[in-house]
Amino acid sequence: MAIEKVAVIGGGTMGSGIAEVAAKSGCNTIVVEIDAGLAELAQKKLETSTEKAVTRGKISEEDREGLLGRLSFTTSFKDLEDRDLVIEAVVESPSVKADVFSTLDEIVQDSAILASNTSSISIGEIADSTERGEKVLGMHFFNPATIQPLVELISSEETSEETLQIVETFTRDVMGKHPIRTIDRAGFVVNRLLVPYLLQAMHMFDRGQATKEDIDAGMKFGCAHPQGPLELSDLIGLDTLQLVAEVLYEEFKEPTYAPPPILKRMVTAGHLGRKSGKGFYTYE
Ligand code: NAI
């Protein structure tokens, strides 16, 4: 089955990026938002982002026009009947995602594959709100979706090999991304490795083992990382990191995933990293 018609539910940070990637790959792409104002906002975001891509020489003006021509915006799930693949990128709430998936299951054609961009909710739990568990999987893009090559493909107990193969081929050969497969465990592959590393850097800083600058320099100049762990934590957002660490700790009950006291204190004080202007570093 070739995927040609795509829908993205939610035109926020991730949804608009995923929609841009899909439309750039030649797919007819519909973005669904809650109301007309938000749909218009998503459209503006995509216009601006593709304009920047032209300015930076990433695509030609002609390709941009083609890309925008393949995109449409709606507030109605009814427009999604003929879609081959629907990628959900709404807020990280189990009940909101369950509503979206049960609605999609009733509306889209039987052959359609339903994917979630969730960072932390179990794919099996999401699939339970549909009657097509074998056609439900996770497609976890990284931010910004237009730039980061990785997509984690997450299978639940029910996801079929056929579904995985179709989406893997689409992700690699059509979207030009780098898919990796993982089963449905909290943190998937990347966050399960990355988060304990970031939390260890916080413990180290809290104990006064080294300055934040030296901790970050250690990983940048010793391991060729583009950013140190404390800079990266500020960039991700300390509140987001605390949430992800809690989800990992809840699933595995291993101390390595427990949010360190310094992280909890900083989040309570409103020091959320780059987005609040203050974290391990201070931003203008
Ligand atoms: P966001 O808050 O920027 O966007 C969510 C959008 O979904 C909003 O525009 C909202 O109006 C819309 N929405 C909510 N309910 C809806 C519904 N019923 N129908 C249609 N649209 C609806 O959130 P963001 O950051 O884009 O995250 C979306 C998903 O992607 C979450 O599951 C998150 O965990 C995941 N994710 C986020 C990453 C990030 O760095 N922000 C990275 C990878 C995954």
Short mmCIF file of C-alpha atoms and ligand atoms in Angstrom, two decimals:
data_model
loop_
_atom_site.label_atom_id
_atom_site.label_comp_id
_atom_site.label_asym_id
_atom_site.label_seq_id
_atom_site.Cartn_x
_atom_site.Cartn_y
_atom_site.Cartn_z
CA MET A 1 0.00 0.00 0.00
CA ALA A 2 1.46 3.37 -1.00
CA ILE A 3 0.82 6.32 1.28
CA GLU A 4 -0.19 9.37 -0.73
CA LYS A 5 -2.86 11.09 1.36
CA VAL A 6 -1.86 12.16 4.84
CA ALA A 7 -3.56 14.03 7.69
CA VAL A 8 -1.96 15.60 10.73
CA ILE A 9 -4.11 16.21 13.80
CA GLY A 10 -2.95 19.33 15.66
CA GLY A 11 -1.05 22.15 13.98
CA GLY A 12 1.14 23.11 16.96
CA THR A 13 4.93 22.85 17.31
CA MET A 14 5.17 19.24 16.16
CA GLY A 15 2.07 18.98 13.94
CA SER A 16 3.02 21.92 11.73
CA GLY A 17 6.56 20.54 11.29
CA ILE A 18 5.29 17.04 10.45
CA ALA A 19 2.76 18.49 7.98
CA GLU A 20 5.54 20.45 6.28
CA VAL A 21 7.66 17.30 5.93
CA ALA A 22 4.70 15.33 4.53
CA ALA A 23 3.72 18.03 2.01
CA LYS A 24 7.35 18.54 0.98
CA SER A 25 7.53 14.78 0.28
CA GLY A 26 4.73 15.15 -2.27
CA CYS A 27 1.80 13.98 -0.12
CA ASN A 28 -1.56 15.65 -0.17
CA THR A 29 -1.74 16.76 3.48
CA ILE A 30 -4.66 17.97 5.60
CA VAL A 31 -4.03 19.63 8.98
CA VAL A 32 -6.85 19.46 11.53
CA GLU A 33 -7.16 22.04 14.31
CA ILE A 34 -9.75 22.72 17.01
CA ASP A 35 -11.13 25.98 15.59
CA ALA A 36 -10.78 28.27 12.57
CA GLY A 37 -8.46 30.68 14.41
CA LEU A 38 -6.00 27.91 15.30
CA ALA A 39 -6.22 26.45 11.79
CA GLU A 40 -5.33 29.89 10.39
CA LEU A 41 -2.44 30.15 12.86
CA ALA A 42 -1.12 26.75 11.75
CA GLN A 43 -1.36 27.85 8.11
CA LYS A 44 0.57 31.09 8.86
CA LYS A 45 3.22 29.08 10.72
CA LEU A 46 3.73 26.87 7.67
CA GLU A 47 3.83 29.84 5.29
CA THR A 48 6.51 31.52 7.42
CA SER A 49 8.54 28.36 7.88
CA THR A 50 8.58 27.56 4.17
CA GLU A 51 9.42 31.19 3.37
CA LYS A 52 12.46 30.87 5.62
CA ALA A 53 13.40 27.62 3.88
CA VAL A 54 13.43 29.54 0.56
CA THR A 55 15.52 32.38 2.04
CA ARG A 56 18.03 29.84 3.34
CA GLY A 57 18.22 28.15 -0.04
CA LYS A 58 16.71 24.86 1.23
CA ILE A 59 13.91 24.85 -1.35
CA SER A 60 13.09 26.88 -4.45
CA GLU A 61 10.16 29.32 -4.59
CA GLU A 62 8.52 26.98 -7.12
CA ASP A 63 8.86 23.99 -4.74
CA ARG A 64 7.44 26.09 -1.92
CA GLU A 65 4.37 26.89 -4.00
CA GLY A 66 3.95 23.19 -4.81
CA LEU A 67 4.32 22.30 -1.12
CA LEU A 68 1.75 24.89 0.00
CA GLY A 69 -0.59 23.73 -2.78
CA ARG A 70 -0.62 20.21 -1.31
CA LEU A 71 -1.60 21.51 2.15
CA SER A 72 -5.09 22.26 3.38
CA PHE A 73 -6.50 23.13 6.79
CA THR A 74 -9.76 22.10 8.38
CA THR A 75 -11.60 21.85 11.68
CA SER A 76 -13.62 18.81 10.59
CA PHE A 77 -12.54 15.17 10.99
CA LYS A 78 -15.13 14.34 8.30
CA ASP A 79 -12.65 15.59 5.66
CA LEU A 80 -10.30 12.70 6.47
CA GLU A 81 -12.33 9.80 5.05
CA ASP A 82 -9.90 9.08 2.16
CA ARG A 83 -6.61 9.39 4.09
CA ASP A 84 -3.98 6.61 3.94
CA LEU A 85 -2.11 7.74 7.05
CA VAL A 86 -3.17 10.00 9.93
CA ILE A 87 -0.51 11.31 12.32
CA GLU A 88 -1.87 12.63 15.61
CA ALA A 89 0.11 15.45 17.31
CA VAL A 90 -2.37 16.93 19.79
CA VAL A 91 -1.63 17.79 23.43
CA GLU A 92 -0.02 15.08 25.57
CA SER A 93 -3.24 14.00 27.30
CA PRO A 94 -4.44 10.36 27.32
CA SER A 95 -8.14 11.36 27.29
CA VAL A 96 -7.75 13.87 24.43
CA LYS A 97 -5.79 11.31 22.39
CA ALA A 98 -8.38 8.59 23.12
CA ASP A 99 -11.17 10.89 21.83
CA VAL A 100 -9.18 11.70 18.69
CA PHE A 101 -8.42 8.03 17.92
CA SER A 102 -11.98 6.78 18.47
CA THR A 103 -13.29 9.56 16.20
CA LEU A 104 -10.69 8.78 13.53
CA ASP A 105 -11.46 5.07 13.73
CA GLU A 106 -15.09 5.74 12.82
CA ILE A 107 -14.35 8.16 9.99
CA VAL A 108 -11.25 7.11 8.02
CA GLN A 109 -11.27 4.24 5.49
CA ASP A 110 -10.60 0.75 6.89
CA SER A 111 -7.18 0.52 5.24
CA ALA A 112 -5.88 3.72 6.90
CA ILE A 113 -3.00 3.59 9.37
CA LEU A 114 -3.26 5.70 12.52
CA ALA A 115 -0.06 6.98 14.17
CA SER A 116 0.57 8.97 17.34
CA ASN A 117 3.49 11.34 17.93
CA THR A 118 3.14 10.86 21.71
CA SER A 119 6.31 11.19 23.79
CA SER A 120 5.12 9.22 26.80
CA ILE A 121 1.68 7.63 26.46
CA SER A 122 1.53 3.88 25.79
CA ILE A 123 0.69 3.07 22.15
CA GLY A 124 -1.27 0.01 23.34
CA GLU A 125 -3.47 2.27 25.48
CA ILE A 126 -4.05 4.64 22.55
CA ALA A 127 -4.84 1.70 20.22
CA ASP A 128 -7.45 0.45 22.70
CA SER A 129 -9.77 3.30 21.72
CA THR A 130 -9.93 1.90 18.17
CA GLU A 131 -11.07 -1.35 16.52
CA ARG A 132 -7.92 -1.49 14.36
CA GLY A 133 -5.09 -2.15 16.82
CA GLU A 134 -3.02 -3.82 14.10
CA LYS A 135 -3.00 -0.52 12.15
CA VAL A 136 -2.02 1.73 15.08
CA LEU A 137 1.58 2.62 15.94
CA GLY A 138 3.75 5.42 17.33
CA MET A 139 5.65 7.76 14.99
CA HIS A 140 7.81 9.83 17.30
CA PHE A 141 9.36 12.77 15.46
CA PHE A 142 11.97 15.04 17.03
CA ASN A 143 11.80 18.81 17.34
CA PRO A 144 12.10 20.56 14.90
CA ALA A 145 10.51 17.87 12.75
CA THR A 146 11.61 19.63 9.55
CA ILE A 147 15.26 19.25 10.55
CA GLN A 148 15.76 16.26 12.86
CA PRO A 149 16.14 13.07 10.79
CA LEU A 150 15.10 10.54 13.44
CA VAL A 151 11.62 9.01 13.71
CA GLU A 152 11.05 6.30 16.34
CA LEU A 153 8.46 3.77 15.16
CA ILE A 154 6.76 2.24 18.20
CA SER A 155 4.81 -1.00 17.99
CA SER A 156 2.27 -2.14 20.57
CA GLU A 157 1.47 -5.81 21.19
CA GLU A 158 -1.14 -5.53 18.42
CA THR A 159 0.68 -3.57 15.69
CA SER A 160 1.15 -5.77 12.63
CA GLU A 161 4.44 -6.31 10.81
CA GLU A 162 2.71 -5.14 7.61
CA THR A 163 1.82 -1.79 9.21
CA LEU A 164 5.37 -1.35 10.47
CA GLN A 165 6.83 -2.12 7.06
CA ILE A 166 4.51 0.29 5.23
CA VAL A 167 5.28 3.13 7.64
CA GLU A 168 8.99 2.34 7.76
CA THR A 169 9.25 2.47 3.97
CA PHE A 170 7.21 5.68 3.85
CA THR A 171 9.29 7.35 6.59
CA ARG A 172 12.59 6.43 4.96
CA ASP A 173 11.90 6.54 1.22
CA VAL A 174 9.22 9.21 0.96
CA MET A 175 9.79 11.50 3.95
CA GLY A 176 13.58 11.08 3.79
CA LYS A 177 13.84 10.47 7.53
CA HIS A 178 15.75 7.84 9.50
CA PRO A 179 13.28 5.42 11.14
CA ILE A 180 14.22 3.12 14.01
CA ARG A 181 11.96 0.44 15.50
CA THR A 182 11.20 -0.01 19.17
CA ILE A 183 8.59 -1.77 21.25
CA ASP A 184 6.19 0.13 23.49
CA ARG A 185 8.24 1.00 26.62
CA ALA A 186 8.33 4.42 28.32
CA GLY A 187 10.95 6.73 26.81
CA PHE A 188 11.26 4.53 23.70
CA VAL A 189 14.96 4.45 22.71
CA VAL A 190 16.16 8.04 22.82
CA ASN A 191 14.60 9.41 26.01
CA ARG A 192 15.38 6.22 27.89
CA LEU A 193 19.07 6.82 27.18
CA LEU A 194 19.11 10.61 27.16
CA VAL A 195 17.09 11.45 30.28
CA PRO A 196 19.20 9.53 32.88
CA TYR A 197 22.31 11.19 31.35
CA LEU A 198 20.79 14.66 31.78
CA LEU A 199 19.64 13.83 35.33
CA GLN A 200 23.17 12.65 36.26
CA ALA A 201 24.59 16.00 35.10
CA MET A 202 22.09 17.76 37.41
CA HIS A 203 23.13 15.58 40.38
CA MET A 204 26.77 16.37 39.62
CA PHE A 205 26.10 20.11 39.51
CA ASP A 206 23.98 19.94 42.68
CA ARG A 207 26.78 18.18 44.58
CA GLY A 208 29.30 20.81 43.47
CA GLN A 209 31.45 18.29 41.64
CA ALA A 210 32.10 20.73 38.78
CA THR A 211 30.73 24.04 37.49
CA LYS A 212 27.91 23.95 34.94
CA GLU A 213 30.29 25.33 32.32
CA ASP A 214 32.81 22.55 32.98
CA ILE A 215 30.16 19.80 32.98
CA ASP A 216 28.93 21.04 29.60
CA ALA A 217 32.47 21.54 28.26
CA GLY A 218 33.31 17.98 29.28
CA MET A 219 30.73 16.51 26.94
CA LYS A 220 31.22 19.05 24.14
CA PHE A 221 35.00 18.80 23.96
CA GLY A 222 35.45 15.25 25.21
CA CYS A 223 32.60 13.51 23.39
CA ALA A 224 31.91 15.93 20.50
CA HIS A 225 28.33 16.61 21.64
CA PRO A 226 26.98 19.83 20.09
CA GLN A 227 25.63 20.92 23.52
CA GLY A 228 26.42 20.03 27.09
CA PRO A 229 23.77 18.24 29.22
CA LEU A 230 22.78 21.32 31.26
CA GLU A 231 22.47 23.52 28.17
CA LEU A 232 20.41 20.79 26.53
CA SER A 233 18.17 20.47 29.62
CA ASP A 234 17.47 24.22 29.48
CA LEU A 235 16.64 23.91 25.77
CA ILE A 236 14.22 21.00 26.23
CA GLY A 237 12.53 22.76 29.18
CA LEU A 238 12.99 21.68 32.79
CA ASP A 239 9.24 21.12 33.32
CA THR A 240 9.08 18.86 30.26
CA LEU A 241 12.13 16.93 31.49
CA GLN A 242 10.62 16.50 34.94
CA LEU A 243 7.44 15.09 33.38
CA VAL A 244 9.35 12.67 31.16
CA ALA A 245 11.53 11.55 34.10
CA GLU A 246 8.39 10.93 36.18
CA VAL A 247 6.87 8.78 33.41
CA LEU A 248 10.11 6.75 33.14
CA TYR A 249 10.36 6.36 36.92
CA GLU A 250 6.71 5.32 37.13
CA GLU A 251 7.29 2.57 34.54
CA PHE A 252 10.69 1.17 35.60
CA LYS A 253 10.95 2.20 39.30
CA GLU A 254 14.71 2.57 38.86
CA PRO A 255 16.49 5.43 40.80
CA THR A 256 18.34 6.47 37.63
CA TYR A 257 15.04 7.87 36.25
CA ALA A 258 13.91 9.70 39.43
CA PRO A 259 13.81 13.50 39.00
CA PRO A 260 16.65 14.95 41.15
CA PRO A 261 15.73 17.38 44.00
CA ILE A 262 17.40 20.31 42.18
CA LEU A 263 15.18 19.77 39.12
CA LYS A 264 12.00 19.69 41.23
CA ARG A 265 13.04 22.87 43.13
CA MET A 266 13.85 24.74 39.91
CA VAL A 267 10.54 23.81 38.27
CA THR A 268 8.59 24.82 41.42
CA ALA A 269 10.41 28.19 41.36
CA GLY A 270 9.37 28.69 37.70
CA HIS A 271 12.91 28.23 36.38
CA LEU A 272 12.02 26.22 33.30
CA GLY A 273 15.11 26.79 31.19
CA ARG A 274 15.24 28.76 27.96
CA LYS A 275 11.45 29.19 27.69
CA SER A 276 11.26 31.08 31.03
CA GLY A 277 14.60 32.89 30.59
CA LYS A 278 16.10 31.16 33.63
CA GLY A 279 17.35 27.62 34.16
CA PHE A 280 20.86 26.31 34.72
CA TYR A 281 21.80 29.34 32.60
CA THR A 282 20.12 32.74 32.32
CA TYR A 283 18.76 33.84 28.92
CA GLU A 284 17.82 37.34 27.72
P1 NAI B 1 1.40 21.96 20.95
O1 NAI B 1 0.67 22.36 22.19
O2 NAI B 1 2.38 22.89 20.33
O3 NAI B 1 0.33 21.57 19.81
C1 NAI B 1 -0.80 20.78 20.04
C2 NAI B 1 -1.86 21.27 19.08
O4 NAI B 1 -2.92 20.33 19.06
C3 NAI B 1 -2.46 22.62 19.47
O5 NAI B 1 -2.32 23.52 18.38
C4 NAI B 1 -3.91 22.29 19.78
O6 NAI B 1 -4.80 23.32 19.40
C5 NAI B 1 -4.15 21.04 18.93
N1 NAI B 1 -5.22 20.18 19.41
C6 NAI B 1 -5.52 19.83 20.67
N2 NAI B 1 -6.60 19.01 20.70
C7 NAI B 1 -6.98 18.84 19.41
C8 NAI B 1 -8.01 18.10 18.77
N3 NAI B 1 -8.88 17.39 19.48
N4 NAI B 1 -8.10 18.17 17.43
C9 NAI B 1 -7.23 18.88 16.70
N5 NAI B 1 -6.22 19.61 17.26
C10 NAI B 1 -6.10 19.58 18.58
O7 NAI B 1 2.08 20.54 21.31
P2 NAI B 1 3.36 19.86 20.64
O8 NAI B 1 4.59 20.27 21.36
O9 NAI B 1 3.27 20.02 19.18
O10 NAI B 1 3.12 18.34 21.04
C11 NAI B 1 2.18 17.53 20.37
C12 NAI B 1 2.49 16.08 20.63
O11 NAI B 1 3.82 15.79 20.20
C13 NAI B 1 2.44 15.67 22.10
O12 NAI B 1 1.95 14.38 22.19
C14 NAI B 1 3.92 15.72 22.53
O13 NAI B 1 4.20 14.86 23.61
C15 NAI B 1 4.60 15.22 21.26
N6 NAI B 1 5.99 15.61 21.05
C16 NAI B 1 6.40 16.88 21.34
C17 NAI B 1 7.74 17.25 21.11
C18 NAI B 1 8.21 18.63 21.39
O14 NAI B 1 9.44 18.85 21.42
N7 NAI B 1 7.33 19.62 21.57
C19 NAI B 1 8.71 16.28 20.55
C20 NAI B 1 8.12 15.00 20.20
C21 NAI B 1 6.82 14.67 20.48
#
